[in-house]
């Protein structure tokens, strides 16, 4: 009898233990939601996009160094175009595909569940799509052929690459569709849109302005498409003042601060000084933006380090203090840039209204004003014969190239894309550079590792996975 | 301490009362035929010293009436007898081999050696406790074949414990620890940043919480056949720990010891003494090497060290050159506003290390009678590290009791309480909180650490050598290392309760039922801080984690001789395991509002929400096993286990693990061969496996801190998979065990092959998918290897004996399959563009980065004479897997002296040294200075005969003749040399441990009642690094336990220790 009792009590142990009914339910993570609101993903994508473009982190965005706005003080790898040690092409690619495009992609899938009004849905989808087009623009103009039709598809973990020109054409098509879809009478994402607070009129101008940018980007390669798109955009209405500028305003408190503040102030590091190239150019032109762009050097003047050479932090000018405020906005597209594009369009004989000289002068004026300069400074500057469109040396590529380069200060990625296309200013490779000045990024090392077959195909299609391979639109 | 002394007093008093009746017992040891056996060892059970019989087998020993005498002799079975009332004992030993020593196997089942058809190796608990180190896991190194232990040189750091090679690409590869049948959690909470060398602390692994004094034996089950009964968890092998259990009488053991530690200078940097701080000649003074400021206010510009520069590629030392250095700007310094001669520092960073004294004390009481047993042990270890302000205190209490309720029913309880307090653990990796990052990579050779010490203690402020500028006295890259140690320290605590209650019912002589509930629970807190005034953002963070695991076991065991020839054993059981881990990590945001207050509320910006984790796992298992043995000669064993795991999706979550083994003791058939004492052949096959990590099945989103008032969420970087199935390891082994010459010499050799298939891995995928990883079943790894253990007793006489044990392991690992279309899987990305990978067709863990370009085996240089780099940083440049590892363990006994020493060897395997890649770049090491082939200073301008011709050939294959300048920093380091140039051979030969023990002789002990034994030991660890090929560091040191090996950055020098220990037994 006692035996049975013992066996019974031992069995109880097991009974106590096996009270969980369905152990599969333990797979439900109580701390992370299985579904979220689409707008929360949209906000995050905007933030990540702005952070990527604004960053000066040497692991991610080194375009201020390549375009010779800045120069590293001591650790010179990136100033000399070492892209490999810090896996910069992988990090930039990942930032756009994974941290921006994926959140947008996920938001798109959730919008029909979140939003009842089909008209609002339509606006939201268009706003979202514009940001996707904008993000792909940087990918396709930086790397060349990229995964596009097979991107964002988890069943195709090693996606094939699409032809860059085909991708670009489709991006333009999408942008046109978005412009058609936007309805200023209907709401968008509300306050979840950090850039414009869902002002649909502004988004329409943004889309048209960006369309103009996309048109001019390929103007050397496909003038007909460029002409149509540019003229349509100008007709529909592009930015008409600095009030239209697309700026992402950061917050005072981490993790939502401007990455420049993180890299330059919060880190306590002293990695960057001005590069001699931009300082010398601006000094020569007596540019009123010098004190807006840079601090004074040790002698009370402005000076910059030679590209690729060790540069003592104490000696040279540094990026201006206002740039490194945590809330300092990042500009995604502005009026000045649009005017430069219009000037170029006029030069190319596109019917966008106005003339090149006026657009050019207005572009410079808009830049100076947006940077905090005055009308008087702008007027004086435009009287300078080396600045004035009629008297400045060179063809439109040189005139616009140099002034656009100055105006695009602090927007290294955009500046680099324009420099590649216009070939002005004539930058010299850095001291002891690893290569020529890159005109594209090599594909990420992970793509070489995991997506080997498609990577090989893409590399040979564009003419070699090298930093000096010119992309399809870069004709000169 | 005071408490312990009073406890000791009670213990001593008690011991005096119970052990008053010791007397001398004499006897003779004979074999089965009645012939005397010479030189047998006679011990009192539970004690360590004993006596030796003479050549005729005669002995005498002091023993009480309750004592049990244990007699052992090489080649014979050990024999136990209770002394009782008689004064003489006659002892007959039977030959070993008939029924050899008992080995504890899976689920605590004891097996005789003859019935053991798979590889298992045991060592006595004394082997791990005698060195008095507080992490017993490291004490296993070199003592077991097939077991690779890697340890870090940081105080309380983790130990990597891998049996028979890495089997899982990204999963856990650490062996399972089981204590008295209950799994003992060995988690390691090191962050992914820590694991990839980007900073953080090594918080050690939880197995180190066990009290080494409570360990009776350690049995290592290496292959899957031995561990298949553990199901999912057994795939990496099992380390079974049996704690002490005294059957009769009372024993009290007291240990008290002190340890002195000091660094092995061979494993620390050596600095060049020719050039001081700076990166070159581009600063302010006419020479370019110095800043040029008017420091003393006399209107004249003075030379100032380029303070912000963390390199030693500056001006050549010259005692006549007067330079204002970092302390000239410290108002409290005697050198304030004083220039000093420009010379190398008198005290380089190797003087930063302390010579700490650590203490280890323990009391252990155990007893037993017909009614049951009990034990109570307490160990306290106060470990201090070589870094200032570092300590780990451990309080370990073990408590256990069994009670025989009836003849057949026994209740038992065993508990281990541990309390670990860490303070000032060493920073690791590339981090301002790791002083070695600066000492080995970024340093000015003119800076004197003693002066830094004085500067810190004068003000308790961050008076650093690395100011941003003379006009901006904030630290730029590196803090004063003393400030780091005394202000930016961490502290941590772990409180743990581990134990089980069990009931064991003996239904009949051959049938036994065991019910057991085992519980392992701990709570830990890790607090980290960065003080106001440091480089970087001041921060306080706290990490709280709790772990709970409960195991419910019910097991029916049968062991019956079904005829005179056949024995049948059977096992039927169930195991239900429930795990629950919860953690929360919170930190201040954007700085600390009030200096010196480390509280979450003391945050500059509003706090971001903390990171939380809450995960449960349950595995329900049923298992059965049967063993049939014929005449103790032939053993056939089969097991099967069915597991159902919660971490796998429904439909794929039930799986089976079978094993089958055969053992053949062929020496039974060959009694006529006199020199053959024992011979056994064994072979087996098994399948075990792994379930998925928690939360790898269902997709979720992550919530990120809101953007102002806008909520933000994101898609995680890893895509989960609702179709996962368990990963499986298929394993086969064959082994031969032989003993010769009455067991004086023998070996045990095993060949094994395992293949792990269907691996569950977060496959790294193209990020164009929007994800970095996707969970998949993919990939196969194969491990093949040979394990060899050799035992020998070259000398055995009354007063002198020498025994030696050699363990040798060779494992060959190969990645056979990856996901289709991909031929490389990046496991970890380290600093400086170095990655660790699983590459198809290569051993696990290939190191990839930039390589030289070779022509006909020669390094190619470009037209300027510099090395050409490979086009990508994706070339395989190293393999961290050793060719073989081994240990030679010797014990020499002479009268009452015992000397044991262990030589640990690792042959082959490579590592990447970030320390040298950067340190050569910044000119810290002697290789970067001195004279060149022309007898001129290498750093002199080319025009003055300086520079070097880098060994190599030009692109057309001609020898390089172009001299390059070394005026600029970086020529020998990472700026101008591909990372392949910093791959080093990680071989070593170490005198790992040396123990010299003197036991007071029996004759003396007889006069020293109540003591039964007094042992004095001198213990050395890591005393002699006999051989290595890696300059300035210990090739064994690692960043953390885990899968990421083969990378060193900011490593610590080896700590040599000498300990003195007194052991008293009552």
PDB file of N, CA and C in Angstrom, chain B residues 29 41 69-81 91-97 99-102 113 743:
ATOM      1  N   UNK B  29      47.871  -5.944   2.977  1.00  0.00           N
ATOM      2  CA  UNK B  29      47.106  -5.930   1.725  1.00  0.00           C
ATOM      3  C   UNK B  29      47.594  -7.076   0.846  1.00  0.00           C
ATOM      4  N   UNK B  41      48.067   2.147  -1.306  1.00  0.00           N
ATOM      5  CA  UNK B  41      47.785   3.374  -0.567  1.00  0.00           C
ATOM      6  C   UNK B  41      46.588   3.134   0.342  1.00  0.00           C
ATOM      7  N   UNK B  69      38.172   2.749   5.882  1.00  0.00           N
ATOM      8  CA  UNK B  69      39.507   2.746   5.281  1.00  0.00           C
ATOM      9  C   UNK B  69      39.363   2.402   3.802  1.00  0.00           C
ATOM     10  N   UNK B  70      40.039   3.177   2.994  1.00  0.00           N
ATOM     11  CA  UNK B  70      40.011   2.925   1.552  1.00  0.00           C
ATOM     12  C   UNK B  70      41.398   2.488   1.118  1.00  0.00           C
ATOM     13  N   UNK B  71      41.455   1.345   0.471  1.00  0.00           N
ATOM     14  CA  UNK B  71      42.756   0.815   0.054  1.00  0.00           C
ATOM     15  C   UNK B  71      42.779   0.798  -1.459  1.00  0.00           C
ATOM     16  N   UNK B  72      43.842   1.349  -2.006  1.00  0.00           N
ATOM     17  CA  UNK B  72      43.936   1.309  -3.461  1.00  0.00           C
ATOM     18  C   UNK B  72      45.359   0.976  -3.878  1.00  0.00           C
ATOM     19  N   UNK B  73      45.442   0.284  -4.984  1.00  0.00           N
ATOM     20  CA  UNK B  73      46.753  -0.069  -5.523  1.00  0.00           C
ATOM     21  C   UNK B  73      46.602  -0.131  -7.030  1.00  0.00           C
ATOM     22  N   UNK B  74      47.659   0.250  -7.701  1.00  0.00           N
ATOM     23  CA  UNK B  74      47.597   0.268  -9.152  1.00  0.00           C
ATOM     24  C   UNK B  74      47.298  -1.137  -9.664  1.00  0.00           C
ATOM     25  N   UNK B  75      46.315  -1.259 -10.527  1.00  0.00           N
ATOM     26  CA  UNK B  75      45.977  -2.544 -11.115  1.00  0.00           C
ATOM     27  C   UNK B  75      44.928  -3.307 -10.341  1.00  0.00           C
ATOM     28  N   UNK B  76      44.476  -2.731  -9.233  1.00  0.00           N
ATOM     29  CA  UNK B  76      43.468  -3.422  -8.440  1.00  0.00           C
ATOM     30  C   UNK B  76      42.276  -2.526  -8.195  1.00  0.00           C
ATOM     31  N   UNK B  77      41.177  -3.172  -7.900  1.00  0.00           N
ATOM     32  CA  UNK B  77      39.978  -2.438  -7.547  1.00  0.00           C
ATOM     33  C   UNK B  77      40.158  -1.793  -6.192  1.00  0.00           C
ATOM     34  N   UNK B  78      39.694  -0.568  -6.008  1.00  0.00           N
ATOM     35  CA  UNK B  78      39.747   0.012  -4.667  1.00  0.00           C
ATOM     36  C   UNK B  78      38.831  -0.776  -3.723  1.00  0.00           C
ATOM     37  N   UNK B  79      39.176  -0.769  -2.471  1.00  0.00           N
ATOM     38  CA  UNK B  79      38.461  -1.580  -1.504  1.00  0.00           C
ATOM     39  C   UNK B  79      38.190  -0.726  -0.274  1.00  0.00           C
ATOM     40  N   UNK B  80      36.984  -0.850   0.245  1.00  0.00           N
ATOM     41  CA  UNK B  80      36.636  -0.065   1.425  1.00  0.00           C
ATOM     42  C   UNK B  80      36.251  -1.003   2.553  1.00  0.00           C
ATOM     43  N   UNK B  81      36.657  -0.651   3.749  1.00  0.00           N
ATOM     44  CA  UNK B  81      36.255  -1.452   4.904  1.00  0.00           C
ATOM     45  C   UNK B  81      36.112  -0.519   6.099  1.00  0.00           C
ATOM     46  N   UNK B  91      43.152  -7.390   4.204  1.00  0.00           N
ATOM     47  CA  UNK B  91      42.491  -6.813   3.022  1.00  0.00           C
ATOM     48  C   UNK B  91      42.900  -7.581   1.778  1.00  0.00           C
ATOM     49  N   UNK B  92      41.878  -8.011   1.029  1.00  0.00           N
ATOM     50  CA  UNK B  92      42.157  -8.676  -0.237  1.00  0.00           C
ATOM     51  C   UNK B  92      41.601  -7.845  -1.374  1.00  0.00           C
ATOM     52  N   UNK B  93      42.469  -7.528  -2.306  1.00  0.00           N
ATOM     53  CA  UNK B  93      42.035  -6.724  -3.436  1.00  0.00           C
ATOM     54  C   UNK B  93      41.819  -7.624  -4.652  1.00  0.00           C
ATOM     55  N   UNK B  94      40.814  -7.269  -5.433  1.00  0.00           N
ATOM     56  CA  UNK B  94      40.615  -8.012  -6.673  1.00  0.00           C
ATOM     57  C   UNK B  94      41.206  -7.223  -7.830  1.00  0.00           C
ATOM     58  N   UNK B  95      41.548  -7.942  -8.891  1.00  0.00           N
ATOM     59  CA  UNK B  95      42.173  -7.293 -10.047  1.00  0.00           C
ATOM     60  C   UNK B  95      41.236  -6.300 -10.686  1.00  0.00           C
ATOM     61  N   UNK B  96      41.815  -5.220 -11.068  1.00  0.00           N
ATOM     62  CA  UNK B  96      41.028  -4.230 -11.795  1.00  0.00           C
ATOM     63  C   UNK B  96      40.658  -4.803 -13.142  1.00  0.00           C
ATOM     64  N   UNK B  97      39.645  -4.309 -13.718  1.00  0.00           N
ATOM     65  CA  UNK B  97      39.244  -4.784 -15.041  1.00  0.00           C
ATOM     66  C   UNK B  97      38.016  -5.638 -14.926  1.00  0.00           C
ATOM     67  N   UNK B  99      35.748  -5.400 -12.517  1.00  0.00           N
ATOM     68  CA  UNK B  99      34.705  -4.443 -12.147  1.00  0.00           C
ATOM     69  C   UNK B  99      35.417  -3.156 -11.815  1.00  0.00           C
ATOM     70  N   UNK B 100      35.611  -2.381 -12.819  1.00  0.00           N
ATOM     71  CA  UNK B 100      36.474  -1.227 -12.616  1.00  0.00           C
ATOM     72  C   UNK B 100      35.741  -0.077 -11.931  1.00  0.00           C
ATOM     73  N   UNK B 101      36.398   1.081 -11.917  1.00  0.00           N
ATOM     74  CA  UNK B 101      35.822   2.229 -11.217  1.00  0.00           C
ATOM     75  C   UNK B 101      34.488   2.631 -11.844  1.00  0.00           C
ATOM     76  N   UNK B 102      33.700   3.277 -11.033  1.00  0.00           N
ATOM     77  CA  UNK B 102      32.359   3.635 -11.461  1.00  0.00           C
ATOM     78  C   UNK B 102      32.390   5.031 -12.084  1.00  0.00           C
ATOM     79  N   UNK B 113      33.081   0.617 -15.585  1.00  0.00           N
ATOM     80  CA  UNK B 113      33.844   0.878 -16.801  1.00  0.00           C
ATOM     81  C   UNK B 113      33.544  -0.170 -17.876  1.00  0.00           C
ATOM     82  N   UNK B 743      48.057  -2.179 -15.150  1.00  0.00           N
ATOM     83  CA  UNK B 743      47.509  -0.821 -15.232  1.00  0.00           C
ATOM     84  C   UNK B 743      48.537   0.274 -15.011  1.00  0.00           C
TER      85      UNK B 743
END
